[in-house]
Coordinates of C-alpha atoms in Angstrom, one line a residue:
X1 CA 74.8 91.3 100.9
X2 CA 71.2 90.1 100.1
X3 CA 72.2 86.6 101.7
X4 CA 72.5 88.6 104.9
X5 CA 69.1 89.4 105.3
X6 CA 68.3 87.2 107.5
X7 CA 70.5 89.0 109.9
X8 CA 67.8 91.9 110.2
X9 CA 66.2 89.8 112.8
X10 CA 68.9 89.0 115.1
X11 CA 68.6 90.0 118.4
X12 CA 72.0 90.0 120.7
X13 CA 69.7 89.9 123.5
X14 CA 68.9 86.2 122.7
X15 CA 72.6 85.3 123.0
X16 CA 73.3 82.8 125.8
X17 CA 76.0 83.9 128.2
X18 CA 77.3 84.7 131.4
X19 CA 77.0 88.1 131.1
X20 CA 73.7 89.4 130.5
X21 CA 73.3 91.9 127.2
X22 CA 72.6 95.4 128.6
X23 CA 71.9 97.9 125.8
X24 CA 73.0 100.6 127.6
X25 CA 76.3 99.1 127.9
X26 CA 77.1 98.7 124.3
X27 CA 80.9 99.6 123.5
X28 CA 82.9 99.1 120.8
X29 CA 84.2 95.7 121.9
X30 CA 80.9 94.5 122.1
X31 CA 79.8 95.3 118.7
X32 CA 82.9 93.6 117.4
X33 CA 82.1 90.2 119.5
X34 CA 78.6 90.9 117.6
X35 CA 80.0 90.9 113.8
X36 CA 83.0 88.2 114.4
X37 CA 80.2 86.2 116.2
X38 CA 78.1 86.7 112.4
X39 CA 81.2 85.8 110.6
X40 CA 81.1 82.4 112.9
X41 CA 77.8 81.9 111.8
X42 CA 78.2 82.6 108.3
X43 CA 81.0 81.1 107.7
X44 CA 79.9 77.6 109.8
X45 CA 83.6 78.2 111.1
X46 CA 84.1 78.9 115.1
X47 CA 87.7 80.7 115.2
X48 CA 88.3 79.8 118.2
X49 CA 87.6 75.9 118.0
X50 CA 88.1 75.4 114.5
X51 CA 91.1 78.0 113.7
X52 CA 92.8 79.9 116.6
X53 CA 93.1 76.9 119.0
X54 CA 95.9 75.1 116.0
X55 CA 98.3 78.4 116.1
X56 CA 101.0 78.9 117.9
X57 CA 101.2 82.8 117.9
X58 CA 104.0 83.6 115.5
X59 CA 103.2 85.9 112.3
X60 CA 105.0 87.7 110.1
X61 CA 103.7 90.1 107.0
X62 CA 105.8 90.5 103.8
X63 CA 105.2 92.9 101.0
X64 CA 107.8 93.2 98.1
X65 CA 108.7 96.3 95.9
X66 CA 106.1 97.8 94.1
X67 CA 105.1 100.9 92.2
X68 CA 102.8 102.6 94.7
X69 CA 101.2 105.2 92.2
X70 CA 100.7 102.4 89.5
X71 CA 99.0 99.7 91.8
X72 CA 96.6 103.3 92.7
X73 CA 96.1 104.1 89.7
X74 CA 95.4 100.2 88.4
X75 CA 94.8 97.7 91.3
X76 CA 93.2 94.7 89.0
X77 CA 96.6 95.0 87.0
X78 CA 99.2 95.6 88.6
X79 CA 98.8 92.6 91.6
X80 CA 100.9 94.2 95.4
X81 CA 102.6 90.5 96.1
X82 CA 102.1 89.9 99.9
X83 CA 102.1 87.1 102.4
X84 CA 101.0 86.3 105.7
X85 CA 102.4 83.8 108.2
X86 CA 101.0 82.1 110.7
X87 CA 102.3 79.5 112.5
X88 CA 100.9 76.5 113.9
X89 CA 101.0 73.2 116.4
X90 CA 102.2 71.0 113.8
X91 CA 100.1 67.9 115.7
X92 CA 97.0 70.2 114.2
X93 CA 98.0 70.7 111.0
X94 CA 95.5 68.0 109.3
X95 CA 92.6 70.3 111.4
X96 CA 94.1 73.3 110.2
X97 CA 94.1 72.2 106.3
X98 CA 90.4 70.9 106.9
X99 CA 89.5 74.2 108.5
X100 CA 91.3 76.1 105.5
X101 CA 89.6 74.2 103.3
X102 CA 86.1 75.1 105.1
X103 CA 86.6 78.8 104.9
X104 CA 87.6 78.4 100.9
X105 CA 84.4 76.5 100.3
X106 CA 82.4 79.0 102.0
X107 CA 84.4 81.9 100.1
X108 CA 84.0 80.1 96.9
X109 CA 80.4 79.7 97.3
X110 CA 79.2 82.8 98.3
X111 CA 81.9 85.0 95.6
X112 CA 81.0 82.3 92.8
X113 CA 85.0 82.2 92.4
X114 CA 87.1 79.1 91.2
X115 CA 89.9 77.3 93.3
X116 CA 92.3 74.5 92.4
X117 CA 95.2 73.1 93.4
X118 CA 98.7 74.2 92.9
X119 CA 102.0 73.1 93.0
X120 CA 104.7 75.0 94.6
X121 CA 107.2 73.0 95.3
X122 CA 105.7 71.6 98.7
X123 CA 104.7 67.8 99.0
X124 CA 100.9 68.9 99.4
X125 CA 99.7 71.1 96.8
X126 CA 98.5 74.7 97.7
X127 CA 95.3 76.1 97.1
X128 CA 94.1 79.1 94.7
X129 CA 91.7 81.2 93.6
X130 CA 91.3 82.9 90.2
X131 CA 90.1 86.3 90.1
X132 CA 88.2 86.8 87.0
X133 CA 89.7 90.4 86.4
X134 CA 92.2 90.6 88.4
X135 CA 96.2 90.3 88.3
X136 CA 95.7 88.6 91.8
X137 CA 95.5 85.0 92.0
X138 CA 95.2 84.8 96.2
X139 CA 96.3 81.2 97.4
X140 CA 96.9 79.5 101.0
X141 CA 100.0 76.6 101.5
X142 CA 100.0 74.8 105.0
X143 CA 103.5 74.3 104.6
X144 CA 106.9 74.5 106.9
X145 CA 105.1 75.1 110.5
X146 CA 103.3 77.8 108.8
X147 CA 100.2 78.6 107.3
X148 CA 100.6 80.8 104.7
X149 CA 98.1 83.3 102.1
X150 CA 99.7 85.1 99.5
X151 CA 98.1 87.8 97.1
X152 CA 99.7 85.6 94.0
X153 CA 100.5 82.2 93.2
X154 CA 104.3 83.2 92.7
X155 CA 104.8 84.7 96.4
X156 CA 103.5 81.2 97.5
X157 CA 106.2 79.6 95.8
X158 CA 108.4 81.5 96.5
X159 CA 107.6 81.6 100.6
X160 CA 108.0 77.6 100.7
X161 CA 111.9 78.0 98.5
X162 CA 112.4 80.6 101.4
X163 CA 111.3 78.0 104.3
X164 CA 113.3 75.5 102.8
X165 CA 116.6 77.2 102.2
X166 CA 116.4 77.2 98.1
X167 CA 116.0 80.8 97.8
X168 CA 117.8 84.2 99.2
X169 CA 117.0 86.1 101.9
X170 CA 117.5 88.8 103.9
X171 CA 120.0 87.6 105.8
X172 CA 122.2 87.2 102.7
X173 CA 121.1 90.9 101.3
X174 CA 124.4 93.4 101.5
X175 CA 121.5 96.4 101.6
X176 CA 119.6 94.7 104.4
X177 CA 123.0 94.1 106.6
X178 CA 124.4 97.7 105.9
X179 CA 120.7 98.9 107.1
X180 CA 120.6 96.5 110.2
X181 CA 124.2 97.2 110.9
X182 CA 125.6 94.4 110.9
X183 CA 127.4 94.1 107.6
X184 CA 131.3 93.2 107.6

């Protein structure tokens, strides 16, 4: 937090905009413009330009099984796997991949952490992160329309054999179809 000291002096008054800043008009929307306006300018990454202008809209959130009580009890050793999927215009996917690898600079710089690259099973490697202490090894693939961040190296590999028809999934899961209701 001490690298956000220069913050103390910002002044939202001294923001350019159409709309002129009236104290007395502060909301809750505006102090969220504020902060994702100082995550802009900490990160030297503008969402909108540099991130939200490549997706298309699509996401989708997966979590698998996992002991509740034990991941409670020991969150650096018992690693929730998860993704996130996002698509995006495939013409932008080169600006996407640079932007990605933007925001893991800055990550790595500021939370002294280590990425590399990792292969799973994708023609362009995916990116990860070791966490000293952790069962966690969070990673990012720019792979099948989609850009995906995973809590664990395994969930990214096994995302891209999902998007490209090498693994099982729901739709061929008896439990899933009986729940659905549409099992034969």
């Amino acid at each position: 937090m001490e690298d956000l000291e220069y913050m103390d002096g910002f002044d939202p008054s001294s923001i350019t905009s159409d709309a002129p800043f009236d104290p007395s008009n502060m909301n809750k929307a505006h102090l969220q413009d504020i902060g994702l306006m100082g995550i802009d300018i900490i990160t030297g990454v503008d969402r909108e330009r540099d991130f939200y202008d490549y997706l298309e809209g699509e996401t989708a959130v997966g979590v698998t099984e996992f002991d509740y009580e034990r991941a409670f009890e020991d969150p650096q050793g018992n690693a929730v796997d998860a993704a996130d999927l996002l698509s995006y215009q495939e013409d932008d996917e080169a600006d996407l991949a640079r932007t990605m690898g933007e925001v893991l600079g800055w990550a790595s710089s500021i939370g002294d952490l280590e990425s590399d690259r990792a292969d799973v099973g994708d023609e362009s490697d995916a990116m990860r992160v070791s966490l000293r202490e952790f069962d966690y090894s969070p990673g990012y693939v720019i792979h099948g329309a989609h850009r995906t961040i995973t809590t664990i190296e395994k969930m990214l590999e096994r995302v891209v054999q999902l998007q490209d028809g090498e693994a099982r999934n729901l739709a061929a899961n008896e439990y899933y179809l009986r729940a659905v209701g549409t099992s034969g």
